[in-house]
């Protein structure tokens, strides 16, 4: 089915990220208010802010997402599991979990799978596994995506944004592997509405960005002829 850009609910794809070490309670309040105002899919914040965000977004549409093992994925499985369980107990409904890439590169796939499966089983929440595509070969990206699916992940996510960002090529590769069985979250370096739409066209079902408001404003300011001519299949 063909849709013009104007028919795409861009806001509904966006996880509105505020992952700054210096974020204050006032910053979190502003982030949540923005997510509610623009009807973003979620706010994505550090675990220490989850309770505040849950309270602020109670009965509102944006979900509360937090990061687990962020940004390296190299904490122990026990620590990740506790962090995920605590976040879920505090009200987070979406968990962006960083995969242990050292284990993946060493071929310790059973350990990678077990870690993710335990988090999914213990929390029952939407789990988006960050595989950091910028640090992997194509073969490793495919393997990582397969592990995510087998472990019960809801999404595979391209990047933390700390070591490179999402690319159209990586989203296409992940879609070829997942075949729409799980979602794909493209994250990192999304600066323009054209780039966002290219990622959606390639198969992204969520976009992680701190520039969500700017993207919506760009969308509103696109020339009418661009909206009419740009097609998403």
PDB file of C-alpha atoms in Angstrom:
ATOM      1  CA  UNK A   1       0.000   0.000   0.000  1.00  0.00           C
ATOM      2  CA  UNK A   2       1.294   3.419  -0.931  1.00  0.00           C
ATOM      3  CA  UNK A   3       1.212   6.268   1.546  1.00  0.00           C
ATOM      4  CA  UNK A   4       2.510   9.819   1.263  1.00  0.00           C
ATOM      5  CA  UNK A   5       4.712  11.235   3.979  1.00  0.00           C
ATOM      6  CA  UNK A   6       1.777  13.338   5.132  1.00  0.00           C
ATOM      7  CA  UNK A   7      -0.170  10.165   5.993  1.00  0.00           C
ATOM      8  CA  UNK A   8       2.548   8.738   8.219  1.00  0.00           C
ATOM      9  CA  UNK A   9       2.146   9.303  11.948  1.00  0.00           C
ATOM     10  CA  UNK A  10       5.791  10.132  12.545  1.00  0.00           C
ATOM     11  CA  UNK A  11       5.215  10.981  16.208  1.00  0.00           C
ATOM     12  CA  UNK A  12       3.896   7.483  16.818  1.00  0.00           C
ATOM     13  CA  UNK A  13       7.271   6.027  15.802  1.00  0.00           C
ATOM     14  CA  UNK A  14       9.335   8.164  18.172  1.00  0.00           C
ATOM     15  CA  UNK A  15      10.862   7.126  21.483  1.00  0.00           C
ATOM     16  CA  UNK A  16      11.572  10.586  22.935  1.00  0.00           C
ATOM     17  CA  UNK A  17      15.021  10.130  24.489  1.00  0.00           C
ATOM     18  CA  UNK A  18      16.585  12.051  27.342  1.00  0.00           C
ATOM     19  CA  UNK A  19      19.732  10.132  28.244  1.00  0.00           C
ATOM     20  CA  UNK A  20      21.867  12.851  29.742  1.00  0.00           C
ATOM     21  CA  UNK A  21      23.863  12.197  32.893  1.00  0.00           C
ATOM     22  CA  UNK A  22      23.013  15.712  34.083  1.00  0.00           C
ATOM     23  CA  UNK A  23      19.243  15.482  33.562  1.00  0.00           C
ATOM     24  CA  UNK A  24      17.313  16.938  36.481  1.00  0.00           C
ATOM     25  CA  UNK A  25      13.771  16.288  37.664  1.00  0.00           C
ATOM     26  CA  UNK A  26      12.752  19.450  35.804  1.00  0.00           C
ATOM     27  CA  UNK A  27      14.287  18.074  32.603  1.00  0.00           C
ATOM     28  CA  UNK A  28      12.386  14.810  33.022  1.00  0.00           C
ATOM     29  CA  UNK A  29       9.142  16.690  33.630  1.00  0.00           C
ATOM     30  CA  UNK A  30       9.691  18.674  30.424  1.00  0.00           C
ATOM     31  CA  UNK A  31      10.513  15.492  28.467  1.00  0.00           C
ATOM     32  CA  UNK A  32       7.325  13.797  29.664  1.00  0.00           C
ATOM     33  CA  UNK A  33       5.208  16.853  28.894  1.00  0.00           C
ATOM     34  CA  UNK A  34       6.670  16.964  25.376  1.00  0.00           C
ATOM     35  CA  UNK A  35       5.990  13.266  24.823  1.00  0.00           C
ATOM     36  CA  UNK A  36       2.386  13.731  25.921  1.00  0.00           C
ATOM     37  CA  UNK A  37       1.896  16.873  23.844  1.00  0.00           C
ATOM     38  CA  UNK A  38       3.265  15.342  20.634  1.00  0.00           C
ATOM     39  CA  UNK A  39       1.885  11.831  21.252  1.00  0.00           C
ATOM     40  CA  UNK A  40       5.259  10.142  21.024  1.00  0.00           C
ATOM     41  CA  UNK A  41       5.403   6.377  21.529  1.00  0.00           C
ATOM     42  CA  UNK A  42       7.463   6.658  24.702  1.00  0.00           C
ATOM     43  CA  UNK A  43       9.962   8.564  26.754  1.00  0.00           C
ATOM     44  CA  UNK A  44      13.350   6.844  27.032  1.00  0.00           C
ATOM     45  CA  UNK A  45      15.165   7.790  30.219  1.00  0.00           C
ATOM     46  CA  UNK A  46      17.662   6.435  32.741  1.00  0.00           C
ATOM     47  CA  UNK A  47      16.369   4.009  35.418  1.00  0.00           C
ATOM     48  CA  UNK A  48      16.711   6.542  38.221  1.00  0.00           C
ATOM     49  CA  UNK A  49      13.996   8.669  36.599  1.00  0.00           C
ATOM     50  CA  UNK A  50      11.459   5.907  35.940  1.00  0.00           C
ATOM     51  CA  UNK A  51       9.242   6.477  38.974  1.00  0.00           C
ATOM     52  CA  UNK A  52       8.919  10.179  38.222  1.00  0.00           C
ATOM     53  CA  UNK A  53       8.099   9.548  34.564  1.00  0.00           C
ATOM     54  CA  UNK A  54       5.538   6.884  35.433  1.00  0.00           C
ATOM     55  CA  UNK A  55       3.763   9.280  37.764  1.00  0.00           C
ATOM     56  CA  UNK A  56       3.829  12.118  35.242  1.00  0.00           C
ATOM     57  CA  UNK A  57       2.546   9.958  32.378  1.00  0.00           C
ATOM     58  CA  UNK A  58      -0.092   8.065  34.343  1.00  0.00           C
ATOM     59  CA  UNK A  59      -3.188   7.607  32.152  1.00  0.00           C
ATOM     60  CA  UNK A  60      -1.370   9.188  29.180  1.00  0.00           C
ATOM     61  CA  UNK A  61      -0.473   7.406  25.931  1.00  0.00           C
ATOM     62  CA  UNK A  62       3.364   7.548  25.939  1.00  0.00           C
ATOM     63  CA  UNK A  63       5.018   4.508  27.476  1.00  0.00           C
ATOM     64  CA  UNK A  64       7.897   4.753  29.942  1.00  0.00           C
ATOM     65  CA  UNK A  65      11.036   3.166  28.513  1.00  0.00           C
ATOM     66  CA  UNK A  66      14.379   2.826  30.252  1.00  0.00           C
ATOM     67  CA  UNK A  67      17.819   1.473  29.412  1.00  0.00           C
ATOM     68  CA  UNK A  68      19.431  -1.618  30.917  1.00  0.00           C
ATOM     69  CA  UNK A  69      23.196  -2.277  30.928  1.00  0.00           C
ATOM     70  CA  UNK A  70      23.630   1.018  29.126  1.00  0.00           C
ATOM     71  CA  UNK A  71      25.697   1.912  27.174  1.00  0.00           C
ATOM     72  CA  UNK A  72      28.223  -0.974  27.017  1.00  0.00           C
ATOM     73  CA  UNK A  73      26.196  -4.072  27.858  1.00  0.00           C
ATOM     74  CA  UNK A  74      29.218  -5.363  29.762  1.00  0.00           C
ATOM     75  CA  UNK A  75      27.754  -5.517  33.268  1.00  0.00           C
ATOM     76  CA  UNK A  76      27.073  -8.978  34.671  1.00  0.00           C
ATOM     77  CA  UNK A  77      23.884 -10.860  33.922  1.00  0.00           C
ATOM     78  CA  UNK A  78      22.843 -10.663  37.568  1.00  0.00           C
ATOM     79  CA  UNK A  79      23.202  -6.886  37.572  1.00  0.00           C
ATOM     80  CA  UNK A  80      21.261  -6.524  34.319  1.00  0.00           C
ATOM     81  CA  UNK A  81      18.506  -8.781  35.602  1.00  0.00           C
ATOM     82  CA  UNK A  82      18.172  -6.821  38.837  1.00  0.00           C
ATOM     83  CA  UNK A  83      18.217  -3.520  36.970  1.00  0.00           C
ATOM     84  CA  UNK A  84      15.491  -4.737  34.616  1.00  0.00           C
ATOM     85  CA  UNK A  85      13.329  -6.149  37.402  1.00  0.00           C
ATOM     86  CA  UNK A  86      13.628  -2.976  39.461  1.00  0.00           C
ATOM     87  CA  UNK A  87      12.740  -0.844  36.433  1.00  0.00           C
ATOM     88  CA  UNK A  88       9.665  -2.969  35.755  1.00  0.00           C
ATOM     89  CA  UNK A  89       8.638  -2.834  39.424  1.00  0.00           C
ATOM     90  CA  UNK A  90       8.965   0.939  39.266  1.00  0.00           C
ATOM     91  CA  UNK A  91       6.572   1.019  36.320  1.00  0.00           C
ATOM     92  CA  UNK A  92       8.688   0.917  33.158  1.00  0.00           C
ATOM     93  CA  UNK A  93       6.867  -0.964  30.409  1.00  0.00           C
ATOM     94  CA  UNK A  94       9.671  -0.926  27.840  1.00  0.00           C
ATOM     95  CA  UNK A  95      13.283  -1.986  28.446  1.00  0.00           C
ATOM     96  CA  UNK A  96      16.111  -1.187  26.025  1.00  0.00           C
ATOM     97  CA  UNK A  97      18.690  -3.834  26.964  1.00  0.00           C
ATOM     98  CA  UNK A  98      22.257  -3.654  25.661  1.00  0.00           C
ATOM     99  CA  UNK A  99      23.569  -6.995  24.405  1.00  0.00           C
ATOM    100  CA  UNK A 100      26.933  -8.264  25.681  1.00  0.00           C
ATOM    101  CA  UNK A 101      28.899  -7.861  22.466  1.00  0.00           C
ATOM    102  CA  UNK A 102      32.070  -9.406  23.861  1.00  0.00           C
ATOM    103  CA  UNK A 103      30.217 -12.657  24.406  1.00  0.00           C
ATOM    104  CA  UNK A 104      28.735 -12.438  20.912  1.00  0.00           C
ATOM    105  CA  UNK A 105      32.138 -11.932  19.304  1.00  0.00           C
ATOM    106  CA  UNK A 106      33.613 -14.829  21.311  1.00  0.00           C
ATOM    107  CA  UNK A 107      30.864 -17.136  20.097  1.00  0.00           C
ATOM    108  CA  UNK A 108      29.283 -17.447  23.557  1.00  0.00           C
ATOM    109  CA  UNK A 109      25.809 -17.286  22.060  1.00  0.00           C
ATOM    110  CA  UNK A 110      24.202 -19.482  24.714  1.00  0.00           C
ATOM    111  CA  UNK A 111      25.196 -16.961  27.385  1.00  0.00           C
ATOM    112  CA  UNK A 112      23.897 -14.054  25.311  1.00  0.00           C
ATOM    113  CA  UNK A 113      20.602 -15.853  24.777  1.00  0.00           C
ATOM    114  CA  UNK A 114      20.223 -16.891  28.398  1.00  0.00           C
ATOM    115  CA  UNK A 115      20.830 -13.371  29.678  1.00  0.00           C
ATOM    116  CA  UNK A 116      18.174 -11.872  27.417  1.00  0.00           C
ATOM    117  CA  UNK A 117      15.665 -14.687  27.900  1.00  0.00           C
ATOM    118  CA  UNK A 118      15.927 -14.380  31.689  1.00  0.00           C
ATOM    119  CA  UNK A 119      15.224 -10.658  31.538  1.00  0.00           C
ATOM    120  CA  UNK A 120      12.232 -11.207  29.276  1.00  0.00           C
ATOM    121  CA  UNK A 121      10.824 -14.009  31.417  1.00  0.00           C
ATOM    122  CA  UNK A 122      11.354 -12.133  34.693  1.00  0.00           C
ATOM    123  CA  UNK A 123       9.811  -8.839  33.578  1.00  0.00           C
ATOM    124  CA  UNK A 124       7.309  -9.682  30.843  1.00  0.00           C
ATOM    125  CA  UNK A 125       7.782  -6.194  29.429  1.00  0.00           C
ATOM    126  CA  UNK A 126       8.514  -4.972  25.919  1.00  0.00           C
ATOM    127  CA  UNK A 127      12.222  -5.699  25.438  1.00  0.00           C
ATOM    128  CA  UNK A 128      14.267  -3.912  22.784  1.00  0.00           C
ATOM    129  CA  UNK A 129      17.744  -5.391  22.495  1.00  0.00           C
ATOM    130  CA  UNK A 130      20.481  -2.956  21.482  1.00  0.00           C
ATOM    131  CA  UNK A 131      23.046  -4.752  19.306  1.00  0.00           C
ATOM    132  CA  UNK A 132      25.247  -1.735  18.450  1.00  0.00           C
ATOM    133  CA  UNK A 133      25.440  -2.344  14.703  1.00  0.00           C
ATOM    134  CA  UNK A 134      28.365   0.064  14.290  1.00  0.00           C
ATOM    135  CA  UNK A 135      30.606  -2.379  16.171  1.00  0.00           C
ATOM    136  CA  UNK A 136      29.523  -5.565  14.371  1.00  0.00           C
ATOM    137  CA  UNK A 137      30.125  -7.273  11.049  1.00  0.00           C
ATOM    138  CA  UNK A 138      27.094  -8.065   8.911  1.00  0.00           C
ATOM    139  CA  UNK A 139      27.333 -11.716   9.936  1.00  0.00           C
ATOM    140  CA  UNK A 140      27.382 -10.694  13.607  1.00  0.00           C
ATOM    141  CA  UNK A 141      24.383  -8.401  13.099  1.00  0.00           C
ATOM    142  CA  UNK A 142      22.401 -11.279  11.618  1.00  0.00           C
ATOM    143  CA  UNK A 143      23.406 -13.600  14.438  1.00  0.00           C
ATOM    144  CA  UNK A 144      22.520 -10.987  17.048  1.00  0.00           C
ATOM    145  CA  UNK A 145      19.080 -10.465  15.498  1.00  0.00           C
ATOM    146  CA  UNK A 146      18.424 -14.210  15.464  1.00  0.00           C
ATOM    147  CA  UNK A 147      19.362 -14.446  19.153  1.00  0.00           C
ATOM    148  CA  UNK A 148      17.023 -11.552  19.942  1.00  0.00           C
ATOM    149  CA  UNK A 149      14.107 -13.326  18.290  1.00  0.00           C
ATOM    150  CA  UNK A 150      14.865 -16.638  19.987  1.00  0.00           C
ATOM    151  CA  UNK A 151      15.143 -14.936  23.393  1.00  0.00           C
ATOM    152  CA  UNK A 152      11.690 -13.361  23.122  1.00  0.00           C
ATOM    153  CA  UNK A 153      12.657  -9.783  22.321  1.00  0.00           C
ATOM    154  CA  UNK A 154       9.949  -7.472  21.013  1.00  0.00           C
ATOM    155  CA  UNK A 155      12.415  -5.327  19.044  1.00  0.00           C
ATOM    156  CA  UNK A 156      15.997  -5.385  17.885  1.00  0.00           C
ATOM    157  CA  UNK A 157      17.550  -1.929  18.213  1.00  0.00           C
ATOM    158  CA  UNK A 158      20.430  -0.689  16.091  1.00  0.00           C
ATOM    159  CA  UNK A 159      22.433   1.499  18.445  1.00  0.00           C
ATOM    160  CA  UNK A 160      22.863   3.306  21.729  1.00  0.00           C
ATOM    161  CA  UNK A 161      23.949   6.395  19.817  1.00  0.00           C
ATOM    162  CA  UNK A 162      27.252   6.408  21.723  1.00  0.00           C
ATOM    163  CA  UNK A 163      29.205   4.407  19.140  1.00  0.00           C
ATOM    164  CA  UNK A 164      27.593   5.444  15.881  1.00  0.00           C
ATOM    165  CA  UNK A 165      24.013   5.613  14.722  1.00  0.00           C
ATOM    166  CA  UNK A 166      21.348   3.964  12.630  1.00  0.00           C
ATOM    167  CA  UNK A 167      21.798   3.442   8.906  1.00  0.00           C
ATOM    168  CA  UNK A 168      19.299   2.476   6.236  1.00  0.00           C
ATOM    169  CA  UNK A 169      21.540  -0.443   5.242  1.00  0.00           C
ATOM    170  CA  UNK A 170      21.493  -1.872   8.763  1.00  0.00           C
ATOM    171  CA  UNK A 171      17.730  -1.522   9.089  1.00  0.00           C
ATOM    172  CA  UNK A 172      17.276  -3.340   5.778  1.00  0.00           C
ATOM    173  CA  UNK A 173      19.629  -6.098   6.890  1.00  0.00           C
ATOM    174  CA  UNK A 174      17.750  -6.527  10.170  1.00  0.00           C
ATOM    175  CA  UNK A 175      14.417  -6.597   8.367  1.00  0.00           C
ATOM    176  CA  UNK A 176      15.711  -9.308   6.035  1.00  0.00           C
ATOM    177  CA  UNK A 177      16.582 -11.393   9.089  1.00  0.00           C
ATOM    178  CA  UNK A 178      13.548 -10.688  11.257  1.00  0.00           C
ATOM    179  CA  UNK A 179      10.987 -10.712   8.427  1.00  0.00           C
ATOM    180  CA  UNK A 180       8.630  -8.542  10.478  1.00  0.00           C
ATOM    181  CA  UNK A 181       8.431 -11.099  13.295  1.00  0.00           C
ATOM    182  CA  UNK A 182       9.733  -8.478  15.728  1.00  0.00           C
ATOM    183  CA  UNK A 183      10.064  -4.713  15.505  1.00  0.00           C
ATOM    184  CA  UNK A 184      13.165  -2.756  14.551  1.00  0.00           C
ATOM    185  CA  UNK A 185      14.177   0.359  16.451  1.00  0.00           C
ATOM    186  CA  UNK A 186      16.547   2.662  14.598  1.00  0.00           C
ATOM    187  CA  UNK A 187      18.440   4.910  16.970  1.00  0.00           C
ATOM    188  CA  UNK A 188      21.307   7.365  16.911  1.00  0.00           C
ATOM    189  CA  UNK A 189      22.056  10.299  14.636  1.00  0.00           C
ATOM    190  CA  UNK A 190      18.543  10.869  13.265  1.00  0.00           C
ATOM    191  CA  UNK A 191      18.630  14.560  12.422  1.00  0.00           C
ATOM    192  CA  UNK A 192      16.170  15.139   9.571  1.00  0.00           C
ATOM    193  CA  UNK A 193      12.653  14.109   8.673  1.00  0.00           C
ATOM    194  CA  UNK A 194      13.942  12.767   5.356  1.00  0.00           C
ATOM    195  CA  UNK A 195      16.372  10.498   7.189  1.00  0.00           C
ATOM    196  CA  UNK A 196      13.617   9.375   9.551  1.00  0.00           C
ATOM    197  CA  UNK A 197      11.342   8.496   6.644  1.00  0.00           C
ATOM    198  CA  UNK A 198      14.112   6.592   4.867  1.00  0.00           C
ATOM    199  CA  UNK A 199      14.591   4.492   8.001  1.00  0.00           C
ATOM    200  CA  UNK A 200      10.855   3.820   8.216  1.00  0.00           C
ATOM    201  CA  UNK A 201      10.803   2.886   4.529  1.00  0.00           C
ATOM    202  CA  UNK A 202      13.661   0.459   5.175  1.00  0.00           C
ATOM    203  CA  UNK A 203      11.707  -1.251   7.939  1.00  0.00           C
ATOM    204  CA  UNK A 204      12.107   0.684  11.187  1.00  0.00           C
ATOM    205  CA  UNK A 205       9.052   0.498  13.425  1.00  0.00           C
ATOM    206  CA  UNK A 206      10.444   2.779  16.137  1.00  0.00           C
ATOM    207  CA  UNK A 207      12.888   5.684  16.062  1.00  0.00           C
ATOM    208  CA  UNK A 208      15.018   6.544  19.079  1.00  0.00           C
ATOM    209  CA  UNK A 209      15.954  10.213  19.108  1.00  0.00           C
ATOM    210  CA  UNK A 210      16.326  13.264  21.299  1.00  0.00           C
ATOM    211  CA  UNK A 211      15.304  15.408  18.315  1.00  0.00           C
ATOM    212  CA  UNK A 212      11.699  14.290  18.086  1.00  0.00           C
ATOM    213  CA  UNK A 213      10.206  17.763  18.337  1.00  0.00           C
ATOM    214  CA  UNK A 214      12.543  19.113  15.659  1.00  0.00           C
ATOM    215  CA  UNK A 215      11.551  16.232  13.364  1.00  0.00           C
ATOM    216  CA  UNK A 216       7.852  16.965  13.828  1.00  0.00           C
ATOM    217  CA  UNK A 217       8.460  20.652  13.153  1.00  0.00           C
ATOM    218  CA  UNK A 218      10.422  19.780  10.000  1.00  0.00           C
ATOM    219  CA  UNK A 219       7.544  17.550   8.929  1.00  0.00           C
ATOM    220  CA  UNK A 220       5.067  20.392   9.379  1.00  0.00           C
ATOM    221  CA  UNK A 221       7.249  22.690   7.281  1.00  0.00           C
ATOM    222  CA  UNK A 222       7.843  20.357   4.336  1.00  0.00           C
ATOM    223  CA  UNK A 223       6.622  21.794   1.013  1.00  0.00           C
ATOM    224  CA  UNK A 224       3.263  20.409  -0.091  1.00  0.00           C
ATOM    225  CA  UNK A 225       4.747  19.049  -3.316  1.00  0.00           C
ATOM    226  CA  UNK A 226       7.290  17.024  -1.316  1.00  0.00           C
ATOM    227  CA  UNK A 227       4.515  15.509   0.784  1.00  0.00           C
ATOM    228  CA  UNK A 228       2.595  14.608  -2.344  1.00  0.00           C
ATOM    229  CA  UNK A 229       5.548  13.124  -4.213  1.00  0.00           C
ATOM    230  CA  UNK A 230       7.337  11.230  -1.412  1.00  0.00           C
ATOM    231  CA  UNK A 231       6.084   7.676  -1.218  1.00  0.00           C
ATOM    232  CA  UNK A 232       6.386   4.977   1.409  1.00  0.00           C
ATOM    233  CA  UNK A 233       5.562   1.405   0.444  1.00  0.00           C
TER     234      UNK A 233
END
